[in-house]
PDB file of C-alpha atoms in Angstrom:
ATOM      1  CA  UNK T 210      35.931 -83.977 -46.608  1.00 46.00           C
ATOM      2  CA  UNK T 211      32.249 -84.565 -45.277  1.00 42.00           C
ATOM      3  CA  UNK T 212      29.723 -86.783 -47.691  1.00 40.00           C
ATOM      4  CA  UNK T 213      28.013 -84.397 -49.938  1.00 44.00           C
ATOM      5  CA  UNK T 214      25.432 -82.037 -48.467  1.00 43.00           C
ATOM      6  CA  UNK T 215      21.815 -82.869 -49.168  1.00 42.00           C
ATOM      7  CA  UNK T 216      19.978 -79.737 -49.869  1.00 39.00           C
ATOM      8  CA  UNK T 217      16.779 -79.040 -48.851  1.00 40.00           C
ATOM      9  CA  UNK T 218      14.438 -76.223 -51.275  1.00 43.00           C
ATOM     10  CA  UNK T 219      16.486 -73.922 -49.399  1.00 59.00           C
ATOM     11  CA  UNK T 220      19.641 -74.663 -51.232  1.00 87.00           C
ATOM     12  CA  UNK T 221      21.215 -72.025 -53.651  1.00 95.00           C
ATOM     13  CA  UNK T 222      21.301 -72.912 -57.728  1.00 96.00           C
ATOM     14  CA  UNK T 223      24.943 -73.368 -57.110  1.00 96.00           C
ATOM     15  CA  UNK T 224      24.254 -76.067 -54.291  1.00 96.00           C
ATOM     16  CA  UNK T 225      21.164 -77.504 -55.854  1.00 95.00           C
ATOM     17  CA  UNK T 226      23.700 -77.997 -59.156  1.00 95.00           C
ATOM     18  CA  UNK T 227      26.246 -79.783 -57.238  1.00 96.00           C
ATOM     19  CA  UNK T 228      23.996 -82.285 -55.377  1.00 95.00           C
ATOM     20  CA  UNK T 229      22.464 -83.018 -58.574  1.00 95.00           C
ATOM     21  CA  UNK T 230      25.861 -83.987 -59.685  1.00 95.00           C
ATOM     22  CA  UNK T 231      26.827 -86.045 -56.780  1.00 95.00           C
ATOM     23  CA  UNK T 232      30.056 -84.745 -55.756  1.00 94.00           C
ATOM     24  CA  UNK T 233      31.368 -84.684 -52.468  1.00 96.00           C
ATOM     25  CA  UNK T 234      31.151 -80.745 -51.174  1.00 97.00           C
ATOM     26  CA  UNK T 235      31.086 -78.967 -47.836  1.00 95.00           C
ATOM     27  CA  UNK T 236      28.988 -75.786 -46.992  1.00 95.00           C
ATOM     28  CA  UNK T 237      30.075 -73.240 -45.182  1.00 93.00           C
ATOM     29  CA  UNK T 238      27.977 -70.148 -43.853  1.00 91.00           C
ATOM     30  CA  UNK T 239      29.293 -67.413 -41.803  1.00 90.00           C
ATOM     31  CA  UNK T 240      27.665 -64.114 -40.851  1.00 88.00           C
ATOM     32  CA  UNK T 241      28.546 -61.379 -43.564  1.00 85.00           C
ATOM     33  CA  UNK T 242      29.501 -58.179 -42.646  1.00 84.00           C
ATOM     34  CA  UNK T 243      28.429 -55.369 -45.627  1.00 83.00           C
ATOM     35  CA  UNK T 244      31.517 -53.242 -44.123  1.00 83.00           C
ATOM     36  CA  UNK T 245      34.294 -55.851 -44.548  1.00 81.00           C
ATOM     37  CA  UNK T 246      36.581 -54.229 -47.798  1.00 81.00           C
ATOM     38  CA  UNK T 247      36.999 -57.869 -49.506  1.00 83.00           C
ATOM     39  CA  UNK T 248      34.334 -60.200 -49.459  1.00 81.00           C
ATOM     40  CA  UNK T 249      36.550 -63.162 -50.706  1.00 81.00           C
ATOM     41  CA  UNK T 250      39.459 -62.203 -47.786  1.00 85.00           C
ATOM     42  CA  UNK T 251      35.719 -61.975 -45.372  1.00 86.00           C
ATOM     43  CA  UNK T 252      35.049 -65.594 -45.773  1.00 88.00           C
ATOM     44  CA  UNK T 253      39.101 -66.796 -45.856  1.00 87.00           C
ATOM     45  CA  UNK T 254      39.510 -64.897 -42.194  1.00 88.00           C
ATOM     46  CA  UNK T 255      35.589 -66.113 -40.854  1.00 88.00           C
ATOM     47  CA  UNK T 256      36.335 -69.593 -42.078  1.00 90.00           C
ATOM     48  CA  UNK T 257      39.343 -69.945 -40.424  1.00 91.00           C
ATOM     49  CA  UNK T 258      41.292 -70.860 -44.515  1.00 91.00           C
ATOM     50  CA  UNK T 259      44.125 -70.122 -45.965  1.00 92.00           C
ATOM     51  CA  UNK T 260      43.074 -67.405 -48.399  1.00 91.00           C
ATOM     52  CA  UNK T 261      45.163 -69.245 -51.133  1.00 93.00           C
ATOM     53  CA  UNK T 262      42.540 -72.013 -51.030  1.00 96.00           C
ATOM     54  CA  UNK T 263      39.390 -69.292 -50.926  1.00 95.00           C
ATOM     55  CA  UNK T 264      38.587 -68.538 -54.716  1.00 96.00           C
ATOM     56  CA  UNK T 265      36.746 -65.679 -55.632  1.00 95.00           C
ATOM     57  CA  UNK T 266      34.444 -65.332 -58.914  1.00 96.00           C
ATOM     58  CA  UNK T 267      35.048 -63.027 -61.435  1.00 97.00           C
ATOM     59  CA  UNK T 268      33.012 -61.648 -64.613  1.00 98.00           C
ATOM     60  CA  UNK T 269      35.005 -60.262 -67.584  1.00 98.00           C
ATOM     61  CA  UNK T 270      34.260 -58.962 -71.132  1.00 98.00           C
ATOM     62  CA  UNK T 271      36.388 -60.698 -73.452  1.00 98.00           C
ATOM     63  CA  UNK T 272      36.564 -59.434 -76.967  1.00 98.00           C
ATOM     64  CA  UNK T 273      32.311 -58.707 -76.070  1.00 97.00           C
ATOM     65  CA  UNK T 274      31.792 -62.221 -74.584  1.00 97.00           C
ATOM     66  CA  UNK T 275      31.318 -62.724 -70.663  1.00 98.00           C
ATOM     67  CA  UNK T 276      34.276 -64.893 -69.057  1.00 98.00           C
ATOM     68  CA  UNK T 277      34.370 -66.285 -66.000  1.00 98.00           C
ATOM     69  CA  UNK T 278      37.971 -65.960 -64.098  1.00 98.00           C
ATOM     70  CA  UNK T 279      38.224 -67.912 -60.675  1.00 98.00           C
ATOM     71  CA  UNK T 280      41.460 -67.017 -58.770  1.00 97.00           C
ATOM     72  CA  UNK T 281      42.581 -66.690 -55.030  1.00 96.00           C
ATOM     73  CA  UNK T 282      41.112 -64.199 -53.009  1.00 92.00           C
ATOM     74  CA  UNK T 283      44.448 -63.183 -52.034  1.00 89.00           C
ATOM     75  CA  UNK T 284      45.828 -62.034 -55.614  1.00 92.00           C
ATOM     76  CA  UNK T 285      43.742 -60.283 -58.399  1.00 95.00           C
ATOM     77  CA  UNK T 286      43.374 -61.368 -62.076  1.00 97.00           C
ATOM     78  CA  UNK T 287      45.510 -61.299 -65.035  1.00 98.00           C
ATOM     79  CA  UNK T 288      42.838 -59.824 -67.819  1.00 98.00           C
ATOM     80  CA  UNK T 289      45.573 -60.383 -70.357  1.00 97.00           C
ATOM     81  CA  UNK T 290      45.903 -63.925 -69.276  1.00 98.00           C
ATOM     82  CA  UNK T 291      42.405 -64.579 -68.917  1.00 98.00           C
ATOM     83  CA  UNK T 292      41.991 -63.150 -72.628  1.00 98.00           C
ATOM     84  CA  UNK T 293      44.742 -65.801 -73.666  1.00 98.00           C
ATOM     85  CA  UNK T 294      43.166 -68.599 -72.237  1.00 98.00           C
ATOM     86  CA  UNK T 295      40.315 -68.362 -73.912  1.00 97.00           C
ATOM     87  CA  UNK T 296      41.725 -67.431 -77.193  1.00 97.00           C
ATOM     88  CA  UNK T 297      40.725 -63.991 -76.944  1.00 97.00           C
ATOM     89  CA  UNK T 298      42.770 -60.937 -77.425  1.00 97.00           C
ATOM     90  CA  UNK T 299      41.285 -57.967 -74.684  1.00 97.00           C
ATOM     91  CA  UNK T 300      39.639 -58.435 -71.413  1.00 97.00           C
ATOM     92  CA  UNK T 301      38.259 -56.006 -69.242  1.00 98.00           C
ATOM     93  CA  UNK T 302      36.121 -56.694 -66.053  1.00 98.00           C
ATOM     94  CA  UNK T 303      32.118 -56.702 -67.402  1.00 98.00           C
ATOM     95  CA  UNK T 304      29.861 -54.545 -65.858  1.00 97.00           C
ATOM     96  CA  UNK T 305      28.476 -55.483 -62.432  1.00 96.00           C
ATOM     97  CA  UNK T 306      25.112 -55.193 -63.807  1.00 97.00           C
ATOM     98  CA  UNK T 307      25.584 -57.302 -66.436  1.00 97.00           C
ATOM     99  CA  UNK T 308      27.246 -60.147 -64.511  1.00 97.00           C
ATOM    100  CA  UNK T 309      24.261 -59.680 -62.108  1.00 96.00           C
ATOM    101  CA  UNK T 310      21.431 -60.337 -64.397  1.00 96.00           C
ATOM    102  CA  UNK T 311      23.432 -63.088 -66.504  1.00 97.00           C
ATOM    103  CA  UNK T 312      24.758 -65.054 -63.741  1.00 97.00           C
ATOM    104  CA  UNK T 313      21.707 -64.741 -61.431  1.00 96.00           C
ATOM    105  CA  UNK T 314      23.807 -63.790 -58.550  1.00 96.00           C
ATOM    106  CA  UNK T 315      24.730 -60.753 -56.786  1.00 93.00           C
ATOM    107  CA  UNK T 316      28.234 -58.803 -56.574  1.00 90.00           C
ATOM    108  CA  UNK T 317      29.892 -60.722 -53.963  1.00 87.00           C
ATOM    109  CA  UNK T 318      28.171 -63.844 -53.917  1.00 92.00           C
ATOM    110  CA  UNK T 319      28.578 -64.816 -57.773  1.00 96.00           C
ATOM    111  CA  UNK T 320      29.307 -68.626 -57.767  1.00 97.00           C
ATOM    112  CA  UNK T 321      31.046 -70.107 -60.595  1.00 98.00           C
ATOM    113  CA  UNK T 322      28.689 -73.029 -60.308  1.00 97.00           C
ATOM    114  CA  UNK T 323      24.839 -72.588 -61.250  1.00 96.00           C
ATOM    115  CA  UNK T 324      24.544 -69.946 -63.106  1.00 96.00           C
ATOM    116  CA  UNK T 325      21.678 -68.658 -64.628  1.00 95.00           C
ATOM    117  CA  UNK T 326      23.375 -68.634 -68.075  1.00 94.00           C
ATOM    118  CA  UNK T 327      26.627 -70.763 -68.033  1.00 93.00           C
ATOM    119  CA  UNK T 328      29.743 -68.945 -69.282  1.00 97.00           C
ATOM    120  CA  UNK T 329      32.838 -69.865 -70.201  1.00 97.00           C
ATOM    121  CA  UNK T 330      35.082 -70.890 -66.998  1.00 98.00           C
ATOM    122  CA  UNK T 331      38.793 -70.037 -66.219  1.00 98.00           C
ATOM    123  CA  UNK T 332      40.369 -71.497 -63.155  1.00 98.00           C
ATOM    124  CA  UNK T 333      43.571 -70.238 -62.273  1.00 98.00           C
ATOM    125  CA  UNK T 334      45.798 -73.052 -62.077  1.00 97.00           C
ATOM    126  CA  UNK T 335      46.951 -72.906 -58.618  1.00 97.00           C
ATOM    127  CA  UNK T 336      43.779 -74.331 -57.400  1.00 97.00           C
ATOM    128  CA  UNK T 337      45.329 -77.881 -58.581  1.00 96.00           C
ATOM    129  CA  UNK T 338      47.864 -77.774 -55.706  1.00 96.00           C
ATOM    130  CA  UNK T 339      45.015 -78.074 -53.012  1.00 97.00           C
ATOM    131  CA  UNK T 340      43.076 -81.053 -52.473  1.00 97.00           C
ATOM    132  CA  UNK T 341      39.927 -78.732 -51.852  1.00 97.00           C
ATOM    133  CA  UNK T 342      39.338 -75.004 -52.784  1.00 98.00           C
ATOM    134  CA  UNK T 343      36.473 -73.004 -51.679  1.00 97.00           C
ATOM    135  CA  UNK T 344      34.152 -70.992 -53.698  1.00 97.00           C
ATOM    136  CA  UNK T 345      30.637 -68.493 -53.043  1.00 95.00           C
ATOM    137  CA  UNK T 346      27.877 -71.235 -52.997  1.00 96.00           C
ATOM    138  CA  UNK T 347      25.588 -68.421 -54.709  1.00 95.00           C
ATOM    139  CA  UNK T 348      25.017 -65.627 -51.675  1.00 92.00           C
ATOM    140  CA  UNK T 349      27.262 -63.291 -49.274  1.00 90.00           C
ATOM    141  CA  UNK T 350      28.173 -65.884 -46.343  1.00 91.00           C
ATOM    142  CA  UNK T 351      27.769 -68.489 -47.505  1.00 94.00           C
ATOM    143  CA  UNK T 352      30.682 -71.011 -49.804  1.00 95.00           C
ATOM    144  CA  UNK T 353      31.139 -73.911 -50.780  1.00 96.00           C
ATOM    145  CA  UNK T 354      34.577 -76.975 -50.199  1.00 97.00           C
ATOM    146  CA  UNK T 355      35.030 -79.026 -53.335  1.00 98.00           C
ATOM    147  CA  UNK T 356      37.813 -80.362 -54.850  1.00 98.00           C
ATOM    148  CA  UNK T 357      39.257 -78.060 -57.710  1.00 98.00           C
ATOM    149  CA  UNK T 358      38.744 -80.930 -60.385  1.00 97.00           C
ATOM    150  CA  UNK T 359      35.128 -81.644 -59.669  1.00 98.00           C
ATOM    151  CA  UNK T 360      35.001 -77.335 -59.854  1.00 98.00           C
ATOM    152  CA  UNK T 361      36.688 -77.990 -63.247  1.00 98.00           C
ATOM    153  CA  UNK T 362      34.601 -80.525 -64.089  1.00 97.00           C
ATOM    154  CA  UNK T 363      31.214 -79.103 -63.878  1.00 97.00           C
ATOM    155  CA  UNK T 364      31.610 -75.791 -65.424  1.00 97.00           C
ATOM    156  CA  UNK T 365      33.553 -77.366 -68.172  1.00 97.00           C
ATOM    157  CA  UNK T 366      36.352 -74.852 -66.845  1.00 97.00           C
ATOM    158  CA  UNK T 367      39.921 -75.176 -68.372  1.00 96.00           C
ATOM    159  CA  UNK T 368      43.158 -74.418 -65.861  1.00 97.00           C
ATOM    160  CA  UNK T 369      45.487 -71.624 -66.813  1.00 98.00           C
ATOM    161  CA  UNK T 370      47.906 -68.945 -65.337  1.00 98.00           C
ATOM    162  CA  UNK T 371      45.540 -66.528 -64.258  1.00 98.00           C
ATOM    163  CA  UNK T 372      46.004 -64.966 -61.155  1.00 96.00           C
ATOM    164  CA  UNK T 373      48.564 -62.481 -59.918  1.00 91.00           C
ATOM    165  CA  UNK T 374      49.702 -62.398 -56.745  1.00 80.00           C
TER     166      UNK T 374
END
């Protein structure tokens, strides 16, 4: 993996957080099409990854608390699972709104990293198998290559059977 990007005032919260932290990450931008039907499988296809190492970023309500679930873009999540992990009992997906204004990012470009309020963090736990797993860096077209325990690491996320195939 390349040295850690240094990013300029252009950088995204989520990129800003990570070179503050001083892990080693990769950026990658490609050109976002507002037709595609998945924005997670988008960025697996225009980045030329296996979509089981492409993790998308999603916002549930757990028992009236906002979770964060991070699986492959490939498979969907497991709101029962999700509600497990975090000792809850009922998940459903939060409103898009409302992961909007509390992450800071918008519907397809919601980073698990930087977040305007930080919320409990799920990874599903087939990230562990890849050296690297990519995530949104904070914006449509644009993600970010780290490995899945620095990911872990700085959203104090735990690893659990999340994701469904």
């Amino acid at each position: 993996m390349a040295k850690k990007q240094k990013q300029q005032s252009g950088g995204t919260p989520a990129t800003v957080a990570l070179t503050a932290a001083g892990v080693d990450f990769t950026v990658h931008a490609y050109q976002h099409d507002p037709s595609h039907p998945s924005y997670g499988e988008e960025a697996a296809q225009a980045m030329g990854v296996s979509p089981d190492r492409v993790f998308k970023t999603l916002v549930a309500d757990v028992d009236g608390s906002l979770v964060v679930g991070v699986v492959p873009v490939a498979g969907s999540l497991d709101l029962k699972a999700l509600a497990a992990a975090v000792g809850g009992k009922r998940a459903t997906m939060a409103d898009p709104a409302l992961a909007e204004r509390t992450t800071g990012y918008v519907r397809g470009g919601i980073s698990p990293l930087g977040q305007r309020k930080r919320l409990p963090t799920v990874i599903d736990e087939s990230a562990g198998a890849h050296a690297t797993i990519c995530v949104s860096a904070g914006r449509r077209g644009l993600e970010v290559e780290l490995a899945p325990g620095d990911l872990a690491g700085l959203t104090d996320a735990v690893l659990a059977p999340i994701g469904r195939g």
